[in-house]
CSV table of N, CA, C and O in Angstrom, one decimal:
chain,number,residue,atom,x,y,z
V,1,UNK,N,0.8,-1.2,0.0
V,1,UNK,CA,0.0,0.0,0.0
V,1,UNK,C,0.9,1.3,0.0
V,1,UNK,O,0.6,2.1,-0.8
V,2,UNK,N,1.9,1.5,0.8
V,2,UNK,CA,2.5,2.4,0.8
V,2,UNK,C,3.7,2.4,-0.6
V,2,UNK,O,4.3,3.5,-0.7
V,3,UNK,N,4.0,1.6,-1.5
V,3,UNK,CA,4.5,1.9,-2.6
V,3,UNK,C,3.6,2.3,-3.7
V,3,UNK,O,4.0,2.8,-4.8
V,4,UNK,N,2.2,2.0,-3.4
V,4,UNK,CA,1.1,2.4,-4.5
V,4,UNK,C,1.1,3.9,-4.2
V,4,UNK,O,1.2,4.8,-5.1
V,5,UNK,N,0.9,4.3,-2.8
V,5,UNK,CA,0.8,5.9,-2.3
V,5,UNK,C,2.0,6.5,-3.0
V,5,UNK,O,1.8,7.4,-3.8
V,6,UNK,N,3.2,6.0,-2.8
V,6,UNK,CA,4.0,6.7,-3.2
V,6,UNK,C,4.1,6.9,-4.9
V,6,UNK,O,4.6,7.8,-5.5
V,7,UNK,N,3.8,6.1,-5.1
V,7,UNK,CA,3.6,6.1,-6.9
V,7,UNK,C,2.7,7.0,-7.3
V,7,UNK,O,2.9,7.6,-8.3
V,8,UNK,N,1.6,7.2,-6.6
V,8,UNK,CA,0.6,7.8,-6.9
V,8,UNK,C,1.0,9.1,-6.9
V,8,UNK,O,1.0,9.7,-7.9
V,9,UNK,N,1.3,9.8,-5.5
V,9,UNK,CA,2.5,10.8,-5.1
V,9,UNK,C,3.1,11.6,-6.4
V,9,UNK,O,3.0,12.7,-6.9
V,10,UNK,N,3.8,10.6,-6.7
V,10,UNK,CA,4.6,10.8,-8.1
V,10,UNK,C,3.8,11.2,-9.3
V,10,UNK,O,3.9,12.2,-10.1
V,11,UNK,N,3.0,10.2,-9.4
V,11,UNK,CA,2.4,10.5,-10.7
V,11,UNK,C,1.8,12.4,-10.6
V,11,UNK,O,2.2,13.2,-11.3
V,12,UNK,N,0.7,12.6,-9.6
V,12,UNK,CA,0.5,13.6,-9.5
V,12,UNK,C,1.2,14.9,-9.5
V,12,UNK,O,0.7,15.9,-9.9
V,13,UNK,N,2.5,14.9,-8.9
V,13,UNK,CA,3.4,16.0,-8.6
V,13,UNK,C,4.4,15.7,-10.1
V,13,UNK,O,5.5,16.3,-10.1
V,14,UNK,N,4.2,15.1,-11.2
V,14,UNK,CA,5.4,15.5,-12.4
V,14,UNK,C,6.4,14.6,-12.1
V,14,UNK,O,7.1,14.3,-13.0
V,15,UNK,N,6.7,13.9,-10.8
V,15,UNK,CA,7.8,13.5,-10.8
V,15,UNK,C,8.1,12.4,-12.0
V,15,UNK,O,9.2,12.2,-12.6
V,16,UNK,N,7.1,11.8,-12.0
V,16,UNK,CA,7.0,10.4,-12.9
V,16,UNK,C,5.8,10.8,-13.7
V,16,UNK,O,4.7,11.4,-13.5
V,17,UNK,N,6.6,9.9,-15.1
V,17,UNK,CA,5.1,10.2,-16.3
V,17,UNK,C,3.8,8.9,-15.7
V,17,UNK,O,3.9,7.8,-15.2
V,18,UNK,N,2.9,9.6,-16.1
V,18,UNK,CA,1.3,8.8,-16.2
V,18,UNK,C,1.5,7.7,-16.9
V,18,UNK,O,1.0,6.6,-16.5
V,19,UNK,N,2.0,7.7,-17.8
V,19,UNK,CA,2.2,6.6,-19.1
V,19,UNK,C,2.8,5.6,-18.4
V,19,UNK,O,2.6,4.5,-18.9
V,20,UNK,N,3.6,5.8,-17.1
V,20,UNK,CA,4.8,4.8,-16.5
V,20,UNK,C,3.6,3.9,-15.2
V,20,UNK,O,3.5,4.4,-14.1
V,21,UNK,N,3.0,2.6,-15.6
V,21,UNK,CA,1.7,2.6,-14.4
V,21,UNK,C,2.3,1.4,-13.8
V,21,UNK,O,3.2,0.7,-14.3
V,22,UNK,N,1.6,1.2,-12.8
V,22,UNK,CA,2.5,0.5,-11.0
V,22,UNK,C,3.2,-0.3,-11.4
V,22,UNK,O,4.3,-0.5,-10.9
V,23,UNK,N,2.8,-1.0,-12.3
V,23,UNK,CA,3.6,-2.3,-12.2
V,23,UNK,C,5.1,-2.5,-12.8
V,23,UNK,O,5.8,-3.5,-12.7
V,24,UNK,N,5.5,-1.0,-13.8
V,24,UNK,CA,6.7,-0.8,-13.8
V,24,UNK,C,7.0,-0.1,-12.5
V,24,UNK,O,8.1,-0.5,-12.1
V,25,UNK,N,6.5,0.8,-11.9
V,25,UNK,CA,7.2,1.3,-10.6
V,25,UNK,C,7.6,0.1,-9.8
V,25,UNK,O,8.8,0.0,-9.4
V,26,UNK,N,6.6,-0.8,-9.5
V,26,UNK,CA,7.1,-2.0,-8.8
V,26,UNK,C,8.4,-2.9,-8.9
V,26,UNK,O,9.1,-3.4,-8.0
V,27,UNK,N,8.2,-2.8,-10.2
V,27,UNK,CA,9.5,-4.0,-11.1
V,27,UNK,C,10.7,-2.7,-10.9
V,27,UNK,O,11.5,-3.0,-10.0
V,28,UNK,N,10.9,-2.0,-11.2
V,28,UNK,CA,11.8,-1.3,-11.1
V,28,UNK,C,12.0,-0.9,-9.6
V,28,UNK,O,12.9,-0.1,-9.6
V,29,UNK,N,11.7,-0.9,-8.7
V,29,UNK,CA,12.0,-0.7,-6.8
V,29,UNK,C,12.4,-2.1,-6.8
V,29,UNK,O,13.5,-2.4,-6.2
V,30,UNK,N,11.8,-3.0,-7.3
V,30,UNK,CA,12.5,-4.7,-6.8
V,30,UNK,C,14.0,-5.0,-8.0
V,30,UNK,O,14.7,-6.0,-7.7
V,31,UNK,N,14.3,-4.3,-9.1
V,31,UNK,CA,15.4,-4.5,-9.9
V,31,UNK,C,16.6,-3.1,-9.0
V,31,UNK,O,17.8,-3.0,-9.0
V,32,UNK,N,15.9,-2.6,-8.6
V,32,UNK,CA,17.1,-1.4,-7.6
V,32,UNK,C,17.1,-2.1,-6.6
V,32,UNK,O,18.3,-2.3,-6.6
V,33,UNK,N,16.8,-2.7,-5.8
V,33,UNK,CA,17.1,-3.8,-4.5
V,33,UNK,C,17.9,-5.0,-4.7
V,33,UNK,O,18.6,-5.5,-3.8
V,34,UNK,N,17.6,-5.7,-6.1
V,34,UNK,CA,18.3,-6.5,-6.8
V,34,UNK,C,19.8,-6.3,-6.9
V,34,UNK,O,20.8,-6.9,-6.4
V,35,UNK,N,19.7,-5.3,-7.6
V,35,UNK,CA,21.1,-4.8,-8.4
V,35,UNK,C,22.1,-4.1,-7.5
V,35,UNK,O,23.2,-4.4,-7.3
V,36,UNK,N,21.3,-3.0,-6.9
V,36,UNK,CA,22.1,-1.9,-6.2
V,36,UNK,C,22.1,-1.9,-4.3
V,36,UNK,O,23.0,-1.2,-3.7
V,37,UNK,N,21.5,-2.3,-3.9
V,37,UNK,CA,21.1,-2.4,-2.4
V,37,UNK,C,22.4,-3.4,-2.5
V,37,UNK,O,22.6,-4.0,-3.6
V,38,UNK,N,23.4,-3.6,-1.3
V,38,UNK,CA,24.5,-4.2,-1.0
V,38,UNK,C,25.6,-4.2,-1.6
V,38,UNK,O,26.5,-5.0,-1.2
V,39,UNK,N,25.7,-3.3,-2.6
V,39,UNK,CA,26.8,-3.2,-3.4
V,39,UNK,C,27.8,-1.9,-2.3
V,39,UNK,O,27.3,-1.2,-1.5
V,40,UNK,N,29.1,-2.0,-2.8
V,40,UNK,CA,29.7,-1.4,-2.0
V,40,UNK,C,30.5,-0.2,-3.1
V,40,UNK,O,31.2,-0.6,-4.0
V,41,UNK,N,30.2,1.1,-2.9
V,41,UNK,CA,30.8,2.1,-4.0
V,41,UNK,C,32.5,2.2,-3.7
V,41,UNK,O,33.2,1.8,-2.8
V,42,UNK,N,32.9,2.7,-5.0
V,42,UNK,CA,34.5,2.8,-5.3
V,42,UNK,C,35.1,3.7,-3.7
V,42,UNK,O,36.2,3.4,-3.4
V,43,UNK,N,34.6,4.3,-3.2
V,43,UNK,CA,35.2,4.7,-1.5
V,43,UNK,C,34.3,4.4,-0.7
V,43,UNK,O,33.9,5.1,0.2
V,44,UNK,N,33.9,3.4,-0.8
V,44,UNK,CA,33.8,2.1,0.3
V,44,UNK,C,32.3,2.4,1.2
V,44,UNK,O,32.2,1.8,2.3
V,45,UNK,N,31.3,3.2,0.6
V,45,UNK,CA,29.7,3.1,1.0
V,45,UNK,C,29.0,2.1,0.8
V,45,UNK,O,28.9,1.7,-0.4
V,46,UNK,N,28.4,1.4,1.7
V,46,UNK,CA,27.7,0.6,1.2
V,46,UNK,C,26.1,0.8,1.4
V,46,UNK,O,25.4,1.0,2.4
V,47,UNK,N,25.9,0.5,0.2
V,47,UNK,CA,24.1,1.1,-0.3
V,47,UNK,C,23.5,0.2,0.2
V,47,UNK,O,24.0,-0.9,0.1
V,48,UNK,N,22.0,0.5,1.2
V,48,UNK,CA,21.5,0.3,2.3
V,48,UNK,C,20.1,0.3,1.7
V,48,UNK,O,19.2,-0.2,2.2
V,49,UNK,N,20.1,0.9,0.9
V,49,UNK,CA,18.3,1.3,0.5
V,49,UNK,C,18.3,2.4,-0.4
V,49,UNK,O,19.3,2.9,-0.6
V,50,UNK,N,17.1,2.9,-1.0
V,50,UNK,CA,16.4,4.0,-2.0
V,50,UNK,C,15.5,4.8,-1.2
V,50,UNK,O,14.6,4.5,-0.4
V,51,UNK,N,15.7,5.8,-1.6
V,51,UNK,CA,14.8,6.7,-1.4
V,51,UNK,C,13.6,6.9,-2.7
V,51,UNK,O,14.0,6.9,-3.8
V,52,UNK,N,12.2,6.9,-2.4
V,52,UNK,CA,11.4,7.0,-3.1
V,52,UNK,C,11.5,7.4,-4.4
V,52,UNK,O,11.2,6.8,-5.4
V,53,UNK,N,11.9,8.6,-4.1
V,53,UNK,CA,12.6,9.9,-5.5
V,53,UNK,C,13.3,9.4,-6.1
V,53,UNK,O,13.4,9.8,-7.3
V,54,UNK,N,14.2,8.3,-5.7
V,54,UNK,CA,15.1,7.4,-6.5
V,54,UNK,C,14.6,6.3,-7.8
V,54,UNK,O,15.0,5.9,-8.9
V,55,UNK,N,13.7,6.1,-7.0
V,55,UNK,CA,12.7,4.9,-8.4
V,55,UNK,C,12.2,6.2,-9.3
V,55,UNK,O,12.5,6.3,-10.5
V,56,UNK,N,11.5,6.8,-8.7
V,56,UNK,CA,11.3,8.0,-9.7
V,56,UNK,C,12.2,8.4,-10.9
V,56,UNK,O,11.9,8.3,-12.1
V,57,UNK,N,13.1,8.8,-10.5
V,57,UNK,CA,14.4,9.3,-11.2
V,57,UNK,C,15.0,8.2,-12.1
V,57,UNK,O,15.4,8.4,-13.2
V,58,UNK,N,14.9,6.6,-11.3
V,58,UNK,CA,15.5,5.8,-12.5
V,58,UNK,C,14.4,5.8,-13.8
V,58,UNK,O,14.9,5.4,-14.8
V,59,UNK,N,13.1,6.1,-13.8
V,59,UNK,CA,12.2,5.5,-14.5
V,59,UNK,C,12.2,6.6,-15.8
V,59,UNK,O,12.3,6.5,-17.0
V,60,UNK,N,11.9,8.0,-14.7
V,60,UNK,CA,12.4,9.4,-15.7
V,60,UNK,C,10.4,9.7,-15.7
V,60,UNK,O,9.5,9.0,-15.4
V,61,UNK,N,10.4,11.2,-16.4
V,61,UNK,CA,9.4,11.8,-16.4
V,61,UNK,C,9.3,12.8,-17.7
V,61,UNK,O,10.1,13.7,-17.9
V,62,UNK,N,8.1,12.6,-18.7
V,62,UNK,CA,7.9,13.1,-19.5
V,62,UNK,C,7.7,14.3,-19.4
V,62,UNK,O,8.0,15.0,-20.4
V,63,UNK,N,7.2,15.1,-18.2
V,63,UNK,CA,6.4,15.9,-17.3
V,63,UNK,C,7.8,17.1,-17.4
V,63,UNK,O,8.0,18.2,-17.9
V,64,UNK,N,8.8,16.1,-16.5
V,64,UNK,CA,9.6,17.2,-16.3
V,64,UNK,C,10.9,17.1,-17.8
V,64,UNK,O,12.0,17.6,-17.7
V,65,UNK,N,10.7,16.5,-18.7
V,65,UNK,CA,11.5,16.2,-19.2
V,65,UNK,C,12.9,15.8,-19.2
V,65,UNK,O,13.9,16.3,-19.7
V,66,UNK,N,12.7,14.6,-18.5
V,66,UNK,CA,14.0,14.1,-18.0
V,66,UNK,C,13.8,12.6,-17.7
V,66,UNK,O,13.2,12.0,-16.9
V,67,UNK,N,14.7,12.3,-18.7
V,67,UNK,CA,15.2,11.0,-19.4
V,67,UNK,C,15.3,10.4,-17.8
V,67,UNK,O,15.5,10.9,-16.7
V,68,UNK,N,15.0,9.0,-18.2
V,68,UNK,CA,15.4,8.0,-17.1
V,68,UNK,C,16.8,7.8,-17.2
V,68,UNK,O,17.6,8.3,-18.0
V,69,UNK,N,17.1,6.6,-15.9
V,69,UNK,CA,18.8,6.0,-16.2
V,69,UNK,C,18.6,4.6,-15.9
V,69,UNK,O,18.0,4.3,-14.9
V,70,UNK,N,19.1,3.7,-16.6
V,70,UNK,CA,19.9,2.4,-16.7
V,70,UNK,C,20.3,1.8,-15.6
V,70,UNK,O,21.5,2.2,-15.4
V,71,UNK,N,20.0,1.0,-14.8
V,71,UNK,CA,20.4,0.5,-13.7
V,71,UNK,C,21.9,0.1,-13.4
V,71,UNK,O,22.8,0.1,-12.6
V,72,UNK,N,21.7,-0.4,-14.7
V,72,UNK,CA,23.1,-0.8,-14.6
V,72,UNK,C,24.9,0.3,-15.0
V,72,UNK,O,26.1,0.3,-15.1
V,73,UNK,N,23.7,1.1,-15.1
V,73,UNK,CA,24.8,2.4,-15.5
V,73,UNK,C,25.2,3.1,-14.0
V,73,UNK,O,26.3,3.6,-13.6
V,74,UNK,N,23.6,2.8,-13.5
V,74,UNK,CA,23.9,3.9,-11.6
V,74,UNK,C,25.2,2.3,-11.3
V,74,UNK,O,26.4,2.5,-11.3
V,75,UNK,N,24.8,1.4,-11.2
V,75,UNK,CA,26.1,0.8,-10.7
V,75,UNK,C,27.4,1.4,-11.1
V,75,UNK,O,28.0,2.1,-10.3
V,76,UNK,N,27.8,1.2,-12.3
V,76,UNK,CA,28.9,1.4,-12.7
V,76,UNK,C,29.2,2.6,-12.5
V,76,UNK,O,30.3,2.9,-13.0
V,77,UNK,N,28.6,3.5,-11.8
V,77,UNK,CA,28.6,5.1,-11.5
V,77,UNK,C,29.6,4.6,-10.5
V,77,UNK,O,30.8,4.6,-10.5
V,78,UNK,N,28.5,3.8,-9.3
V,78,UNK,CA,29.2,3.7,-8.1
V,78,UNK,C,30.2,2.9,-7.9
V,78,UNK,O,31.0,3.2,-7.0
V,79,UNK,N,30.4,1.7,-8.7
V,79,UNK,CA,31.0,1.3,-8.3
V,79,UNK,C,33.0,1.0,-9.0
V,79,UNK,O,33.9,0.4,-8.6
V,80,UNK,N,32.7,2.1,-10.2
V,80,UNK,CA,33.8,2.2,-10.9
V,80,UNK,C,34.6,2.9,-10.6
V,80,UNK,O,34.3,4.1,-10.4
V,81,UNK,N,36.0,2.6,-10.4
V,81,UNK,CA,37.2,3.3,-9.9
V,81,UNK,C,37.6,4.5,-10.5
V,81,UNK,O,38.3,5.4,-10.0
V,82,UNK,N,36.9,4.6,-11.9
V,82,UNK,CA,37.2,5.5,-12.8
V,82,UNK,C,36.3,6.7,-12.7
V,82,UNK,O,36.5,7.9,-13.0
V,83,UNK,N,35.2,6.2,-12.2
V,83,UNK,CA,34.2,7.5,-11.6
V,83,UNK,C,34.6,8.6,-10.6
V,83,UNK,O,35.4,8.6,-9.8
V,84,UNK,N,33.8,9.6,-10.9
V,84,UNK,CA,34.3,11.1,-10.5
V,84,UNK,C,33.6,10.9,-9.3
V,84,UNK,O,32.5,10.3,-9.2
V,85,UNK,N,34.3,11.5,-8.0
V,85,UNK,CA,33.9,11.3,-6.4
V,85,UNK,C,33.8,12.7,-6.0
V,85,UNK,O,34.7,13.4,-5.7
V,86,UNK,N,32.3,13.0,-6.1
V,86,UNK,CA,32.3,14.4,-5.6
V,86,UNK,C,32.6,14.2,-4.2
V,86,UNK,O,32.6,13.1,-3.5
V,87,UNK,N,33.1,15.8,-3.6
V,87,UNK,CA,33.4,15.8,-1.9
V,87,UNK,C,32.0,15.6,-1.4
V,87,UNK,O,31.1,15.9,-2.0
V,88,UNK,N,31.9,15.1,0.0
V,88,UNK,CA,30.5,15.0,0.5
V,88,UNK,C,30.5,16.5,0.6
V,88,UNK,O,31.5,17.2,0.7
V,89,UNK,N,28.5,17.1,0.6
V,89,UNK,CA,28.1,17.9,0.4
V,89,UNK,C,26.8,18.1,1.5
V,89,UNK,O,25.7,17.5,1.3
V,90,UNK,N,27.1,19.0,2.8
V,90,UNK,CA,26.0,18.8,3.9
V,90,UNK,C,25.1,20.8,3.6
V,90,UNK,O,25.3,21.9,3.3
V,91,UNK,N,24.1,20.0,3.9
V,91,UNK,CA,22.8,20.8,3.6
V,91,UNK,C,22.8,21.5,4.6
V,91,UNK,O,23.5,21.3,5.6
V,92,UNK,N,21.6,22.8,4.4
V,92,UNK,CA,21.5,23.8,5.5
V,92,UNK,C,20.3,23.2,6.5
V,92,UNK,O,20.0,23.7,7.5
V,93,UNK,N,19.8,22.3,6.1
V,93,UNK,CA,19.1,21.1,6.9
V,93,UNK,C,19.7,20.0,7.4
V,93,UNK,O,19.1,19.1,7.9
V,94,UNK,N,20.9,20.1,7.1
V,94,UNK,CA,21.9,18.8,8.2
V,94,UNK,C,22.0,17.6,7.6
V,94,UNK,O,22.6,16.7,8.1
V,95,UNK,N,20.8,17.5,5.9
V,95,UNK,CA,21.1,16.6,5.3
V,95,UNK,C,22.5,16.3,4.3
V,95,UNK,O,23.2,17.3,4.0
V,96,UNK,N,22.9,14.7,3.9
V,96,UNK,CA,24.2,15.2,3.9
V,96,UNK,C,24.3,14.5,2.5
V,96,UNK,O,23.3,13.9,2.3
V,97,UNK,N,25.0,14.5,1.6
V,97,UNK,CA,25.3,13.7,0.0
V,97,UNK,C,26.1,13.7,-0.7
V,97,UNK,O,26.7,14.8,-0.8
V,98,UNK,N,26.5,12.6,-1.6
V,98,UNK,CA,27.8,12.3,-2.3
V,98,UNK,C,27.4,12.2,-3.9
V,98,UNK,O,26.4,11.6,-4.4
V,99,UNK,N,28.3,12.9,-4.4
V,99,UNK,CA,27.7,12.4,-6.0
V,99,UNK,C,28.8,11.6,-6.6
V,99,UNK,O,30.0,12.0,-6.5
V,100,UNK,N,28.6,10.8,-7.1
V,100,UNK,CA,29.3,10.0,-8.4
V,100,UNK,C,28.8,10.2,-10.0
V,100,UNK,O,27.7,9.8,-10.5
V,101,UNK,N,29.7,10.7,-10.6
V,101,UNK,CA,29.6,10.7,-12.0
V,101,UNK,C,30.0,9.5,-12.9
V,101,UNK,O,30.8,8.9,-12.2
V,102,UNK,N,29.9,9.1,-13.5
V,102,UNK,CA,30.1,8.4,-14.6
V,102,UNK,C,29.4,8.0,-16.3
V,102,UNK,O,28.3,8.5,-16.7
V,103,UNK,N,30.0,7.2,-17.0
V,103,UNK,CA,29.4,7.0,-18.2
V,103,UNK,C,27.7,7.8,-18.8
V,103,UNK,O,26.9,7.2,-19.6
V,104,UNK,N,27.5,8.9,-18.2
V,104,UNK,CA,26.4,9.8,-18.7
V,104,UNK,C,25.4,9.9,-17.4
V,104,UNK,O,24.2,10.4,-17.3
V,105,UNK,N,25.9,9.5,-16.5
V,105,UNK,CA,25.0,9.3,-15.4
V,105,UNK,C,25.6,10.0,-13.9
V,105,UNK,O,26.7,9.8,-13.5
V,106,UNK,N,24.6,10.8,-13.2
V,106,UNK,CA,25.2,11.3,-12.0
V,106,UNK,C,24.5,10.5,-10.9
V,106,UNK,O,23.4,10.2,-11.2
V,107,UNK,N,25.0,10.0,-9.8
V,107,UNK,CA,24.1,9.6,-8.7
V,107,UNK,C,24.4,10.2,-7.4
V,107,UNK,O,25.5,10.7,-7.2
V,108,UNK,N,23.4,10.1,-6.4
V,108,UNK,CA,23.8,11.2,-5.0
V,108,UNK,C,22.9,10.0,-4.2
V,108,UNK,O,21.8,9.4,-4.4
V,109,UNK,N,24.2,9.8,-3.1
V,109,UNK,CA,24.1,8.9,-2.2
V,109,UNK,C,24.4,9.2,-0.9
V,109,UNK,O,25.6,9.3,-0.7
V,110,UNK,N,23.8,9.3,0.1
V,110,UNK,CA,23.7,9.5,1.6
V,110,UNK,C,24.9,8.7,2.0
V,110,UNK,O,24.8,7.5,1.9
V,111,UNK,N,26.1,9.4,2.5
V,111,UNK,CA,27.7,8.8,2.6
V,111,UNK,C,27.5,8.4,4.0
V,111,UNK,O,28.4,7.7,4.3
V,112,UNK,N,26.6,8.4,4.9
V,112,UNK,CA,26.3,8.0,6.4
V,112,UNK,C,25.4,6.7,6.3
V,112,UNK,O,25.2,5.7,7.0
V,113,UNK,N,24.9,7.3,5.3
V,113,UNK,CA,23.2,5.8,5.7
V,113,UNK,C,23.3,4.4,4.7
V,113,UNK,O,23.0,3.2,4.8
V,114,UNK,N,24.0,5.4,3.4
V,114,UNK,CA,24.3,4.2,2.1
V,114,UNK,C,22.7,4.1,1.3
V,114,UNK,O,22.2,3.4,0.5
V,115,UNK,N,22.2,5.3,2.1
V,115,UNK,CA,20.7,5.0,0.9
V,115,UNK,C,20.6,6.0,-0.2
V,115,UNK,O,20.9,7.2,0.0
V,116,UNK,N,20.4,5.5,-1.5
V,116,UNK,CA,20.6,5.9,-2.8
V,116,UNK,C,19.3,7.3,-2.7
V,116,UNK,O,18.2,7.2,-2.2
V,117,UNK,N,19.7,8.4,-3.2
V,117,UNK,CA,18.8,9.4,-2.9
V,117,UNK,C,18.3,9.9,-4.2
V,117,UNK,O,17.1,10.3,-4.2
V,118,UNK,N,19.0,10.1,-5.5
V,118,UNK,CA,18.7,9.9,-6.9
V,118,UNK,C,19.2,10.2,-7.6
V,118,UNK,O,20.2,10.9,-7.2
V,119,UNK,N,19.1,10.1,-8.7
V,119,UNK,CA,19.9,9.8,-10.6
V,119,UNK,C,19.5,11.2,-11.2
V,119,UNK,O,18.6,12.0,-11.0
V,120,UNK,N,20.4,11.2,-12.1
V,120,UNK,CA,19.8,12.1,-13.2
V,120,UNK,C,20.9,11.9,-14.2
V,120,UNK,O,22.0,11.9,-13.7
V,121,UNK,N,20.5,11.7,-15.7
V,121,UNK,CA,21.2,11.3,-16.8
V,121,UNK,C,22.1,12.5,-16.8
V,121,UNK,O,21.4,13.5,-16.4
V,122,UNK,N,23.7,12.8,-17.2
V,122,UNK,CA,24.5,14.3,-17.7
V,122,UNK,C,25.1,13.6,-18.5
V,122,UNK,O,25.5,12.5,-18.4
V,123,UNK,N,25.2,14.6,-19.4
V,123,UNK,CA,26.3,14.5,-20.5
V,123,UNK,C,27.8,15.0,-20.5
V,123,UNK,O,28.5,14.8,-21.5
């Protein structure tokens, strides 16, 4: 129930296109748990969980025009040696986050908790 709320969430606020309906939201939160939950990034975080906005962001939104990303690309963000390590970056709300760049893809990950917070495709 609470993943349908959250989808729903989404759908209404732009985050995620209408076109994208639950049962890809679903499959895609259980293919980020699959793939990316337990994996350990190139300076040694290890990813704990997603944040909602994260399935969002991999799926992408017509709304806001912004391309989805590749699951297997956010890995190789994180987990490639060759990837750019932004410095951690603490908020004026005490929240705190790490970016990794790589192969067209940025990701920002909570360097304390290891929970994936979200994607966005760069060129």
């Amino acid at each position: 129930w609470e993943a349908f709320k959250s989808y729903k969430r989404a759908i209404q606020t732009g985050e995620l296109t209408a076109l994208a309906d639950f049962t890809l939201y679903q499959e895609t939160s259980r293919e980020i748990d699959e793939k990316l939950v337990g994996l350990t990034t190139s300076n040694g975080i290890k990813i704990t969980g997603k944040s909602i906005h994260f399935i969002s962001r991999v799926i992408g939104s017509i709304e806001q025009r912004r391309s989805g990303v590749d699951i297997k690309t956010v890995s190789e963000a994180l987990t490639d040696p060759n990837a750019i390590v932004y410095p951690v970056k603490t908020y004026r709300d005490g929240s705190t986050s790490q970016k990794f760049r790589y192969s067209g893809v940025e990701v920002s990950v909570n360097p304390y908790t290891g929970n994936l917070i979200q994607t966005n495709p760069k060129i």
